mmCIF file of C-alpha atoms in Angstrom:
data_model
loop_
_atom_site.group_PDB
_atom_site.id
_atom_site.type_symbol
_atom_site.label_atom_id
_atom_site.label_comp_id
_atom_site.label_asym_id
_atom_site.label_seq_id
_atom_site.Cartn_x
_atom_site.Cartn_y
_atom_site.Cartn_z
ATOM 1 C CA ASP U 1 127.627 110.985 102.027
ATOM 2 C CA THR U 2 125.228 108.110 102.318
ATOM 3 C CA ALA U 3 121.559 109.076 101.388
ATOM 4 C CA VAL U 4 119.753 106.796 104.002
ATOM 5 C CA SER U 5 121.630 105.444 106.596
ATOM 6 C CA GLN U 6 120.192 102.899 108.991
ATOM 7 C CA THR U 7 121.823 101.321 112.354
ATOM 8 C CA PRO U 8 122.796 98.775 113.424
ATOM 9 C CA LYS U 9 123.501 97.002 110.252
ATOM 10 C CA TYR U 10 123.362 93.527 112.480
ATOM 11 C CA LEU U 11 121.409 93.039 115.605
ATOM 12 C CA VAL U 12 121.375 89.554 117.365
ATOM 13 C CA THR U 13 119.198 89.447 120.411
ATOM 14 C CA GLN U 14 117.616 86.913 122.487
ATOM 15 C CA MET U 15 113.735 86.529 122.549
ATOM 16 C CA GLY U 16 111.968 88.842 125.017
ATOM 17 C CA ASN U 17 114.434 91.768 124.599
ATOM 18 C CA ASP U 18 113.699 95.266 123.364
ATOM 19 C CA LYS U 19 115.579 96.714 120.686
ATOM 20 C CA SER U 20 115.639 99.819 118.305
ATOM 21 C CA ILE U 21 116.788 100.681 114.890
ATOM 22 C CA LYS U 22 117.476 103.918 114.093
ATOM 23 C CA CYS U 23 117.329 105.740 110.426
ATOM 24 C CA GLU U 24 118.409 108.982 108.837
ATOM 25 C CA GLN U 25 118.024 110.101 105.589
ATOM 26 C CA ASN U 26 119.831 113.337 103.945
ATOM 27 C CA LEU U 27 118.014 113.749 100.961
ATOM 28 C CA GLY U 28 115.415 116.421 102.418
ATOM 29 C CA HIS U 29 112.704 113.894 101.247
ATOM 30 C CA ASP U 30 109.215 114.363 103.200
ATOM 31 C CA THR U 31 108.373 110.661 103.413
ATOM 32 C CA MET U 32 110.327 107.782 105.060
ATOM 33 C CA TYR U 33 109.130 104.196 105.216
ATOM 34 C CA TRP U 34 109.804 100.798 107.109
ATOM 35 C CA TYR U 35 109.766 97.658 105.074
ATOM 36 C CA LYS U 36 110.345 94.418 106.324
ATOM 37 C CA GLN U 37 112.047 91.798 103.863
ATOM 38 C CA ASP U 38 111.564 88.024 104.834
ATOM 39 C CA SER U 39 113.302 84.709 104.394
ATOM 40 C CA LYS U 40 111.654 84.594 101.082
ATOM 41 C CA LYS U 41 112.773 88.350 100.221
ATOM 42 C CA PHE U 42 109.370 89.399 100.242
ATOM 43 C CA LEU U 43 109.188 93.269 100.839
ATOM 44 C CA LYS U 44 106.085 94.369 102.771
ATOM 45 C CA ILE U 45 105.705 98.182 103.926
ATOM 46 C CA MET U 46 105.158 97.903 108.091
ATOM 47 C CA PHE U 47 105.313 102.041 108.401
ATOM 48 C CA SER U 48 104.971 105.178 106.821
ATOM 49 C CA TYR U 49 105.884 108.623 108.010
ATOM 50 C CA ASN U 50 105.160 112.194 105.861
ATOM 51 C CA ASN U 51 106.695 115.249 107.340
ATOM 52 C CA LYS U 52 106.696 113.268 110.991
ATOM 53 C CA GLU U 53 103.039 112.366 110.486
ATOM 54 C CA LEU U 54 102.190 108.386 110.376
ATOM 55 C CA ILE U 55 100.356 108.004 107.801
ATOM 56 C CA ILE U 56 100.426 104.248 106.841
ATOM 57 C CA ASN U 57 100.652 101.658 109.706
ATOM 58 C CA GLU U 58 99.966 98.223 108.140
ATOM 59 C CA THR U 59 98.930 95.171 110.086
ATOM 60 C CA VAL U 60 101.743 95.016 112.378
ATOM 61 C CA PRO U 61 102.034 93.749 116.026
ATOM 62 C CA ASN U 62 101.754 96.555 118.480
ATOM 63 C CA ARG U 63 105.017 95.569 119.693
ATOM 64 C CA PHE U 64 106.361 97.566 116.526
ATOM 65 C CA SER U 65 106.509 101.372 117.423
ATOM 66 C CA PRO U 66 107.805 103.688 114.977
ATOM 67 C CA LYS U 67 109.004 107.146 116.031
ATOM 68 C CA SER U 68 109.869 110.121 114.089
ATOM 69 C CA PRO U 69 111.651 112.977 115.941
ATOM 70 C CA ASP U 70 111.818 115.221 112.676
ATOM 71 C CA LYS U 71 111.083 114.370 108.991
ATOM 72 C CA ALA U 72 114.895 113.181 108.783
ATOM 73 C CA HIS U 73 114.822 110.757 111.103
ATOM 74 C CA LEU U 74 112.498 107.337 111.602
ATOM 75 C CA ASN U 75 113.308 104.761 114.181
ATOM 76 C CA LEU U 76 111.412 101.650 114.946
ATOM 77 C CA HIS U 77 111.314 100.154 118.421
ATOM 78 C CA ILE U 78 110.526 96.453 119.002
ATOM 79 C CA ASN U 79 109.545 95.483 122.353
ATOM 80 C CA SER U 80 109.242 91.572 123.382
ATOM 81 C CA LEU U 81 111.185 90.408 120.463
ATOM 82 C CA GLU U 82 109.868 86.840 119.024
ATOM 83 C CA LEU U 83 111.610 84.389 116.886
ATOM 84 C CA GLY U 84 109.133 85.421 114.126
ATOM 85 C CA ASP U 85 110.605 88.864 113.766
ATOM 86 C CA SER U 86 114.002 87.574 112.559
ATOM 87 C CA ALA U 87 114.147 89.649 109.048
ATOM 88 C CA VAL U 88 115.940 92.497 107.361
ATOM 89 C CA TYR U 89 114.208 95.596 108.026
ATOM 90 C CA PHE U 90 114.893 98.549 105.396
ATOM 91 C CA CYS U 91 114.490 101.926 105.888
ATOM 92 C CA ALA U 92 113.614 104.074 103.045
ATOM 93 C CA SER U 93 112.739 107.567 101.991
ATOM 94 C CA SER U 94 111.008 109.514 98.861
ATOM 95 C CA GLU U 95 110.026 112.887 98.019
ATOM 96 C CA ARG U 96 106.311 112.252 98.295
ATOM 97 C CA PRO U 97 104.381 109.527 99.802
ATOM 98 C CA GLY U 98 104.150 106.264 97.486
ATOM 99 C CA THR U 99 106.125 108.010 94.573
ATOM 100 C CA GLY U 100 107.797 105.289 92.315
ATOM 101 C CA GLU U 101 111.277 106.022 93.247
ATOM 102 C CA ALA U 102 112.496 105.485 96.793
ATOM 103 C CA PHE U 103 116.045 105.280 98.178
ATOM 104 C CA PHE U 104 116.732 102.536 100.777
ATOM 105 C CA GLY U 105 118.944 102.291 103.416
ATOM 106 C CA GLN U 106 121.510 99.396 103.669
ATOM 107 C CA GLY U 107 119.083 97.270 105.935
ATOM 108 C CA THR U 108 119.425 95.907 109.498
ATOM 109 C CA ARG U 109 119.645 92.150 109.803
ATOM 110 C CA LEU U 110 117.804 91.268 112.986
ATOM 111 C CA THR U 111 118.103 87.643 114.557
ATOM 112 C CA VAL U 112 116.121 86.660 117.323
ATOM 113 C CA VAL U 113 117.558 83.441 119.136
ATOM 114 C CA GLY X 1 94.113 94.980 97.464
ATOM 115 C CA GLN X 2 96.994 94.611 95.058
ATOM 116 C CA SER X 3 98.676 91.415 93.614
ATOM 117 C CA LEU X 4 101.682 91.315 91.459
ATOM 118 C CA GLU X 5 103.143 88.517 89.727
ATOM 119 C CA GLN X 6 106.708 87.745 88.529
ATOM 120 C CA PRO X 7 108.725 84.654 87.548
ATOM 121 C CA SER X 8 110.921 83.693 90.730
ATOM 122 C CA GLU X 9 114.067 82.739 88.672
ATOM 123 C CA VAL X 10 115.591 83.439 85.156
ATOM 124 C CA THR X 11 119.108 82.319 84.146
ATOM 125 C CA ALA X 12 120.749 83.761 81.104
ATOM 126 C CA VAL X 13 124.367 83.915 79.773
ATOM 127 C CA GLU X 14 126.646 86.897 79.687
ATOM 128 C CA GLY X 15 126.189 88.973 76.718
ATOM 129 C CA ALA X 16 122.552 88.021 76.136
ATOM 130 C CA ILE X 17 119.185 89.565 76.619
ATOM 131 C CA VAL X 18 116.548 89.012 79.332
ATOM 132 C CA GLN X 19 113.303 90.075 80.044
ATOM 133 C CA ILE X 20 111.531 89.775 83.094
ATOM 134 C CA ASN X 21 107.683 90.073 83.125
ATOM 135 C CA CYS X 22 105.659 91.560 85.682
ATOM 136 C CA THR X 23 101.612 91.400 85.730
ATOM 137 C CA TYR X 24 99.702 93.125 88.440
ATOM 138 C CA GLN X 25 96.155 93.581 89.588
ATOM 139 C CA THR X 26 95.262 96.764 91.516
ATOM 140 C CA SER X 27 92.421 99.326 91.466
ATOM 141 C CA GLY X 28 93.614 102.681 91.051
ATOM 142 C CA PHE X 29 96.745 101.920 89.156
ATOM 143 C CA TYR X 30 99.496 104.853 88.851
ATOM 144 C CA GLY X 31 102.497 103.291 87.468
ATOM 145 C CA LEU X 32 105.159 100.660 87.790
ATOM 146 C CA SER X 33 108.698 100.606 89.209
ATOM 147 C CA TRP X 34 111.677 98.241 89.194
ATOM 148 C CA TYR X 35 114.125 97.751 91.713
ATOM 149 C CA GLN X 36 117.473 95.470 91.843
ATOM 150 C CA GLN X 37 118.947 94.184 94.697
ATOM 151 C CA HIS X 38 122.004 91.983 94.932
ATOM 152 C CA ASP X 39 122.577 89.508 97.988
ATOM 153 C CA GLY X 40 123.400 91.139 101.290
ATOM 154 C CA GLY X 41 122.281 94.776 99.662
ATOM 155 C CA ALA X 42 119.636 97.343 99.464
ATOM 156 C CA PRO X 43 116.956 97.664 96.817
ATOM 157 C CA THR X 44 118.078 100.116 94.300
ATOM 158 C CA PHE X 45 115.971 101.964 92.119
ATOM 159 C CA LEU X 46 116.111 101.234 88.140
ATOM 160 C CA SER X 47 112.907 102.658 86.374
ATOM 161 C CA TYR X 48 109.509 103.998 86.614
ATOM 162 C CA ASN X 49 106.821 103.836 84.029
ATOM 163 C CA GLY X 50 103.802 105.841 84.790
ATOM 164 C CA LEU X 51 102.655 106.192 81.230
ATOM 165 C CA ASP X 52 102.510 103.156 78.412
ATOM 166 C CA GLY X 53 105.485 102.479 76.436
ATOM 167 C CA LEU X 54 109.434 101.926 76.611
ATOM 168 C CA GLU X 55 111.618 104.062 78.785
ATOM 169 C CA GLU X 56 115.492 103.208 78.324
ATOM 170 C CA THR X 57 118.299 104.016 80.667
ATOM 171 C CA GLY X 58 121.430 102.371 79.159
ATOM 172 C CA ARG X 59 121.392 98.600 79.206
ATOM 173 C CA PHE X 60 118.152 98.541 80.980
ATOM 174 C CA SER X 61 114.761 99.292 79.377
ATOM 175 C CA SER X 62 111.307 99.108 81.029
ATOM 176 C CA PHE X 63 107.691 98.645 79.458
ATOM 177 C CA LEU X 64 104.428 99.229 80.725
ATOM 178 C CA SER X 65 100.940 98.391 79.217
ATOM 179 C CA ARG X 66 98.095 99.409 81.302
ATOM 180 C CA SER X 67 95.516 97.878 79.104
ATOM 181 C CA ASP X 68 97.107 94.492 79.816
ATOM 182 C CA SER X 69 98.145 95.242 83.402
ATOM 183 C CA TYR X 70 101.554 94.191 82.254
ATOM 184 C CA GLY X 71 105.294 95.283 82.244
ATOM 185 C CA TYR X 72 108.583 93.967 81.768
ATOM 186 C CA LEU X 73 112.237 94.894 82.546
ATOM 187 C CA LEU X 74 114.430 94.241 79.569
ATOM 188 C CA LEU X 75 118.273 93.597 80.422
ATOM 189 C CA GLN X 76 120.875 93.890 77.386
ATOM 190 C CA GLU X 77 124.268 93.096 77.098
ATOM 191 C CA LEU X 78 124.208 91.061 80.460
ATOM 192 C CA GLN X 79 126.925 91.140 82.581
ATOM 193 C CA MET X 80 127.916 89.060 85.555
ATOM 194 C CA LYS X 81 127.377 92.017 87.629
ATOM 195 C CA ASP X 82 123.699 92.169 86.861
ATOM 196 C CA SER X 83 123.285 88.783 88.948
ATOM 197 C CA ALA X 84 120.475 89.937 91.464
ATOM 198 C CA SER X 85 116.937 89.989 92.485
ATOM 199 C CA TYR X 86 114.590 92.197 90.515
ATOM 200 C CA PHE X 87 111.495 93.477 91.917
ATOM 201 C CA CYS X 88 108.420 94.952 90.220
ATOM 202 C CA ALA X 89 106.303 97.482 92.217
ATOM 203 C CA VAL X 90 103.129 99.282 91.805
ATOM 204 C CA ARG X 91 102.117 102.776 92.860
ATOM 205 C CA VAL X 92 98.435 102.921 93.432
ATOM 206 C CA THR X 93 96.197 106.229 94.013
ATOM 207 C CA GLY X 94 95.540 106.653 97.578
ATOM 208 C CA ARG X 95 98.039 104.242 99.101
ATOM 209 C CA ARG X 96 101.024 106.170 99.911
ATOM 210 C CA ALA X 97 103.684 103.435 99.505
ATOM 211 C CA LEU X 98 104.859 101.043 96.935
ATOM 212 C CA THR X 99 103.832 97.382 96.999
ATOM 213 C CA PHE X 100 106.311 95.011 95.688
ATOM 214 C CA GLY X 101 106.113 91.726 93.709
ATOM 215 C CA SER X 102 107.664 88.515 95.225
ATOM 216 C CA GLY X 103 111.092 89.119 93.050
ATOM 217 C CA THR X 104 112.931 87.192 90.298
ATOM 218 C CA ARG X 105 116.163 86.076 90.822
ATOM 219 C CA LEU X 106 118.188 86.668 87.773
ATOM 220 C CA GLN X 107 121.573 84.404 87.507
ATOM 221 C CA VAL X 108 123.886 85.302 84.633
ATOM 222 C CA GLN X 109 126.294 82.600 83.772
ATOM 223 C CA PRO X 110 129.586 83.129 82.010
#
């Protein structure tokens, strides 16, 4: 069983569209994250939830909206997609916020054309 | 804020030993983690140092010196499959997510 799974793995869409990425973890962790990895491989935190509560909201355009229906799921909705949103988005989870060991999903490669 | 520095690229041959350094500047430092990422794959956790000293896990070891704000990942008996990017990441008090370095691309040659 995959510990952290996110769908879809690939997403190609046109500018201006709205899209969602889903993430689920079966590790029983309390904390989930969204990270963005750009073309230079830099991994940057976007959001963090602990027990469904938003605890980190980095300087991210408000076109990005996370939603955690329960502590095992964290989805990411993106409105009005722009070319610069093209990146790999990783979902991750950990037992506690900010702990040194986090488990990552396989990533969603988003390409905006 | 936090900043981490690690070399962008390292090349080594199979069977050799390689050390990837990481220096950091943070406030409220708590610990240093290392992650491996193969091309097209997800970052996977390798090790965490919360205290000064060496942590060994098989062929991989990680070291931390808080007084020097410095750590390293040591990979021994290199194998071709070790070719990947390696990221250091800091855990700081009051910040509830890891901050990652820019990554070091390791190329293992036959």
